[in-house]
Amino acid sequence: MFVADCMTKNPVTTSPDTGIDEAAKIMDKGHFRRLPVVEHGKLVGFFTNRDLLRASPSAATTLDRFEMRTLLSKIKVADVMQKNVITVTDTTTIEEAALVMAREKIGGMPVLSEVGKVVGIISSTDIFRAFVTVMGLDSGKTRLTIAVADRKGVLRDIATVLADLDINIDSMVTIPQPSGTYDIIIRADIADVETVKERLAAKGFTVSHVTQIG
């Protein structure tokens, strides 16, 4: 799955000389927290609700409402926006986008086309939704956790056991453990869990956890 498949497309943008009070109204009206800042068709910044809070007077201010509105009207998006913007392209994989966001500790970023045009925004919520879709978490399947040693042929052997029982695997993920072993997470439509556990045990595999998801 690629960023283009789950991003918010054609996002509302703002310009550097827009007042932050006006930018706040745009975000409030659209129920979103981020605005790409565009000038002459090119991305020049990223304005978020965090930037807005940073620029706003604190709750302890002695300014009255009129004074606060006057102050905010004089502050431009360019004054507080993020200028060194972290971006991805619409052809970036979801895994790569998730890794960038985790490493940079950000909740969202603009998505650019091959020619540098802003075509979307990808957020952590979009990543979570993609994860749910890819893993089939909303399809009402059985989730098996199988503890295995690090050796060749493990996936083949497990898949063969399930195939012999006429079970189709919806998704399979391997998670390395500190001990050097692996947990294999399988989601499938399994009517008789006990039979599956017995067949896997006969091949030397232990099912450590079973649950129904979705």
Short mmCIF file of C-alpha atoms in Angstrom, two decimals:
data_model
loop_
_atom_site.label_atom_id
_atom_site.label_comp_id
_atom_site.label_asym_id
_atom_site.label_seq_id
_atom_site.Cartn_x
_atom_site.Cartn_y
_atom_site.Cartn_z
CA MET A 1 0.00 0.00 0.00
CA PHE A 2 1.24 3.47 -0.88
CA VAL A 3 0.72 6.88 0.73
CA ALA A 4 -1.55 7.85 -2.18
CA ASP A 5 -3.96 5.09 -1.14
CA CYS A 6 -4.74 6.47 2.31
CA MET A 7 -3.70 10.14 2.46
CA THR A 8 -6.11 13.07 2.66
CA LYS A 9 -6.14 14.24 -0.95
CA ASN A 10 -6.25 17.83 -2.24
CA PRO A 11 -5.77 19.40 1.21
CA VAL A 12 -6.71 22.96 2.01
CA THR A 13 -3.59 25.13 1.98
CA THR A 14 -2.68 28.61 3.13
CA SER A 15 -0.12 31.25 2.19
CA PRO A 16 2.79 32.64 4.22
CA ASP A 17 1.18 36.07 4.56
CA THR A 18 -2.11 34.75 5.95
CA GLY A 19 -2.75 35.87 9.52
CA ILE A 20 -2.67 33.06 12.07
CA ASP A 21 -6.14 34.07 13.26
CA GLU A 22 -7.46 33.45 9.74
CA ALA A 23 -5.51 30.18 9.51
CA ALA A 24 -7.07 29.12 12.81
CA LYS A 25 -10.55 29.78 11.42
CA ILE A 26 -9.74 27.68 8.35
CA MET A 27 -8.60 24.76 10.50
CA ASP A 28 -11.55 25.08 12.85
CA LYS A 29 -14.05 25.15 9.99
CA GLY A 30 -12.48 22.14 8.26
CA HIS A 31 -11.91 20.18 11.48
CA PHE A 32 -8.24 19.56 10.76
CA ARG A 33 -4.99 20.38 12.53
CA ARG A 34 -2.49 20.97 9.75
CA LEU A 35 -2.16 23.36 6.81
CA PRO A 36 0.51 23.12 4.11
CA VAL A 37 1.84 26.60 3.38
CA VAL A 38 2.15 27.19 -0.35
CA GLU A 39 3.61 30.08 -2.34
CA HIS A 40 3.72 30.20 -6.14
CA GLY A 41 2.63 26.56 -6.25
CA LYS A 42 5.49 25.34 -4.07
CA LEU A 43 5.50 24.12 -0.47
CA VAL A 44 7.30 26.63 1.76
CA GLY A 45 6.11 25.59 5.21
CA PHE A 46 3.75 23.61 7.41
CA PHE A 47 1.39 25.27 9.90
CA THR A 48 -0.16 23.18 12.68
CA ASN A 49 -2.34 23.70 15.71
CA ARG A 50 0.82 23.36 17.78
CA ASP A 51 2.31 26.40 16.02
CA LEU A 52 -0.92 28.26 16.71
CA LEU A 53 -0.81 27.45 20.43
CA ARG A 54 2.83 28.47 20.59
CA ALA A 55 2.03 31.87 19.08
CA SER A 56 -1.11 32.54 21.13
CA PRO A 57 -1.04 34.47 24.43
CA SER A 58 -0.99 32.26 27.51
CA ALA A 59 -4.01 31.85 29.77
CA ALA A 60 -2.27 34.10 32.30
CA THR A 61 -2.18 37.08 29.93
CA THR A 62 -3.57 40.42 31.07
CA LEU A 63 -4.72 41.27 27.54
CA ASP A 64 -8.44 41.58 26.93
CA ARG A 65 -10.16 39.85 23.99
CA PHE A 66 -9.86 42.84 21.67
CA GLU A 67 -6.16 43.19 22.41
CA MET A 68 -5.60 39.47 21.83
CA ARG A 69 -7.43 39.56 18.50
CA THR A 70 -5.40 42.59 17.46
CA LEU A 71 -2.17 40.87 18.44
CA LEU A 72 -3.02 37.65 16.59
CA SER A 73 -4.10 39.54 13.48
CA LYS A 74 -0.60 40.99 13.20
CA ILE A 75 1.14 37.60 13.33
CA LYS A 76 1.51 35.90 9.97
CA VAL A 77 1.70 32.20 9.25
CA ALA A 78 5.26 32.77 7.97
CA ASP A 79 6.28 34.00 11.43
CA VAL A 80 5.52 30.72 13.21
CA MET A 81 5.27 27.98 10.55
CA GLN A 82 7.70 25.08 10.28
CA LYS A 83 10.06 25.92 7.44
CA ASN A 84 12.21 22.80 7.18
CA VAL A 85 9.28 20.56 6.36
CA ILE A 86 9.57 16.79 6.39
CA THR A 87 7.66 15.36 3.43
CA VAL A 88 6.98 12.16 1.54
CA THR A 89 5.77 11.55 -2.01
CA ASP A 90 2.52 9.91 -3.02
CA THR A 91 4.53 6.88 -4.21
CA THR A 92 6.14 6.34 -0.80
CA THR A 93 5.07 3.09 0.86
CA ILE A 94 3.01 3.21 4.03
CA GLU A 95 5.79 1.41 5.88
CA GLU A 96 8.33 4.07 4.90
CA ALA A 97 5.95 6.89 5.88
CA ALA A 98 5.30 5.28 9.26
CA LEU A 99 9.04 4.91 9.86
CA VAL A 100 9.67 8.58 9.03
CA MET A 101 6.90 9.74 11.37
CA ALA A 102 8.10 7.49 14.19
CA ARG A 103 11.73 8.59 13.84
CA GLU A 104 10.91 12.28 13.56
CA LYS A 105 8.18 12.10 16.24
CA ILE A 106 5.61 13.89 14.10
CA GLY A 107 1.89 13.32 13.70
CA GLY A 108 1.58 14.23 10.04
CA MET A 109 3.36 15.59 6.98
CA PRO A 110 2.62 16.98 3.51
CA VAL A 111 2.61 14.65 0.53
CA LEU A 112 4.22 15.87 -2.69
CA SER A 113 3.90 14.70 -6.27
CA GLU A 114 6.90 13.87 -8.44
CA VAL A 115 7.06 17.54 -9.51
CA GLY A 116 6.84 18.93 -5.98
CA LYS A 117 3.15 19.85 -5.90
CA VAL A 118 1.25 19.37 -2.64
CA VAL A 119 -1.24 16.57 -3.33
CA GLY A 120 -2.11 15.41 0.17
CA ILE A 121 -1.44 15.11 3.88
CA ILE A 122 -0.63 11.83 5.61
CA SER A 123 -1.29 11.60 9.36
CA SER A 124 -0.82 9.03 12.09
CA THR A 125 -4.57 8.39 11.94
CA ASP A 126 -4.25 7.52 8.24
CA ILE A 127 -1.39 5.15 9.09
CA PHE A 128 -3.50 3.43 11.76
CA ARG A 129 -6.39 3.02 9.34
CA ALA A 130 -4.06 1.55 6.73
CA PHE A 131 -2.69 -0.85 9.33
CA VAL A 132 -6.22 -1.99 10.19
CA THR A 133 -6.96 -2.57 6.50
CA VAL A 134 -3.70 -4.34 5.67
CA MET A 135 -3.91 -6.61 8.70
CA GLY A 136 -7.60 -7.34 8.16
CA LEU A 137 -8.37 -6.34 11.74
CA ASP A 138 -11.99 -5.46 10.98
CA SER A 139 -12.84 -8.70 9.17
CA GLY A 140 -13.68 -10.84 12.20
CA LYS A 141 -10.84 -13.36 11.95
CA THR A 142 -8.98 -15.57 14.42
CA ARG A 143 -5.52 -14.39 15.47
CA LEU A 144 -2.89 -17.01 16.28
CA THR A 145 0.48 -16.30 17.85
CA ILE A 146 3.03 -19.04 17.18
CA ALA A 147 6.45 -19.02 18.85
CA VAL A 148 9.12 -20.37 16.49
CA ALA A 149 12.88 -20.79 16.29
CA ASP A 150 14.94 -18.89 13.74
CA ARG A 151 15.32 -21.52 11.03
CA LYS A 152 14.63 -21.92 7.36
CA GLY A 153 11.31 -23.33 6.22
CA VAL A 154 9.24 -22.25 9.23
CA LEU A 155 6.73 -20.21 7.25
CA ARG A 156 6.43 -22.95 4.64
CA ASP A 157 5.77 -25.61 7.29
CA ILE A 158 3.11 -23.54 9.06
CA ALA A 159 1.43 -22.59 5.79
CA THR A 160 1.37 -26.27 4.77
CA VAL A 161 -0.40 -27.27 7.99
CA LEU A 162 -3.08 -24.64 7.44
CA ALA A 163 -3.42 -25.46 3.74
CA ASP A 164 -3.94 -29.15 4.59
CA LEU A 165 -6.84 -28.03 6.79
CA ASP A 166 -8.22 -25.93 3.91
CA ILE A 167 -7.55 -22.68 5.79
CA ASN A 168 -6.63 -19.54 3.85
CA ILE A 169 -4.23 -17.15 5.56
CA ASP A 170 -5.48 -13.55 5.49
CA SER A 171 -2.29 -12.03 6.88
CA MET A 172 0.99 -13.15 8.43
CA VAL A 173 3.54 -11.07 10.34
CA THR A 174 6.83 -12.09 11.93
CA ILE A 175 8.01 -10.28 15.05
CA PRO A 176 11.60 -10.83 16.27
CA GLN A 177 12.02 -11.40 20.01
CA PRO A 178 15.01 -10.44 22.22
CA SER A 179 15.72 -14.14 22.79
CA GLY A 180 16.43 -14.68 19.09
CA THR A 181 13.15 -16.47 18.45
CA TYR A 182 10.19 -15.14 16.48
CA ASP A 183 6.48 -14.72 17.08
CA ILE A 184 4.48 -15.40 13.95
CA ILE A 185 1.09 -13.68 13.96
CA ILE A 186 -1.47 -15.27 11.66
CA ARG A 187 -4.99 -14.08 10.93
CA ALA A 188 -7.35 -16.50 9.26
CA ASP A 189 -10.92 -17.78 9.26
CA ILE A 190 -10.52 -20.74 11.63
CA ALA A 191 -13.56 -22.72 12.74
CA ASP A 192 -11.74 -25.37 14.81
CA VAL A 193 -8.86 -23.79 16.71
CA GLU A 194 -8.08 -26.90 18.74
CA THR A 195 -7.48 -28.99 15.62
CA VAL A 196 -5.14 -26.31 14.27
CA LYS A 197 -3.21 -26.24 17.54
CA GLU A 198 -2.89 -30.03 17.54
CA ARG A 199 -1.67 -30.18 13.94
CA LEU A 200 0.86 -27.42 14.56
CA ALA A 201 2.04 -29.11 17.77
CA ALA A 202 2.61 -32.31 15.80
CA LYS A 203 5.04 -30.33 13.64
CA GLY A 204 6.81 -28.89 16.67
CA PHE A 205 5.04 -25.52 16.83
CA THR A 206 3.44 -24.01 19.93
CA VAL A 207 0.44 -21.69 19.68
CA SER A 208 1.06 -19.27 22.55
CA HIS A 209 -2.03 -17.09 22.13
CA VAL A 210 -5.42 -17.18 20.40
CA THR A 211 -7.99 -14.43 20.12
CA GLN A 212 -10.83 -13.26 17.90
CA ILE A 213 -10.41 -9.83 16.31
CA GLY A 214 -12.99 -7.70 14.54
#
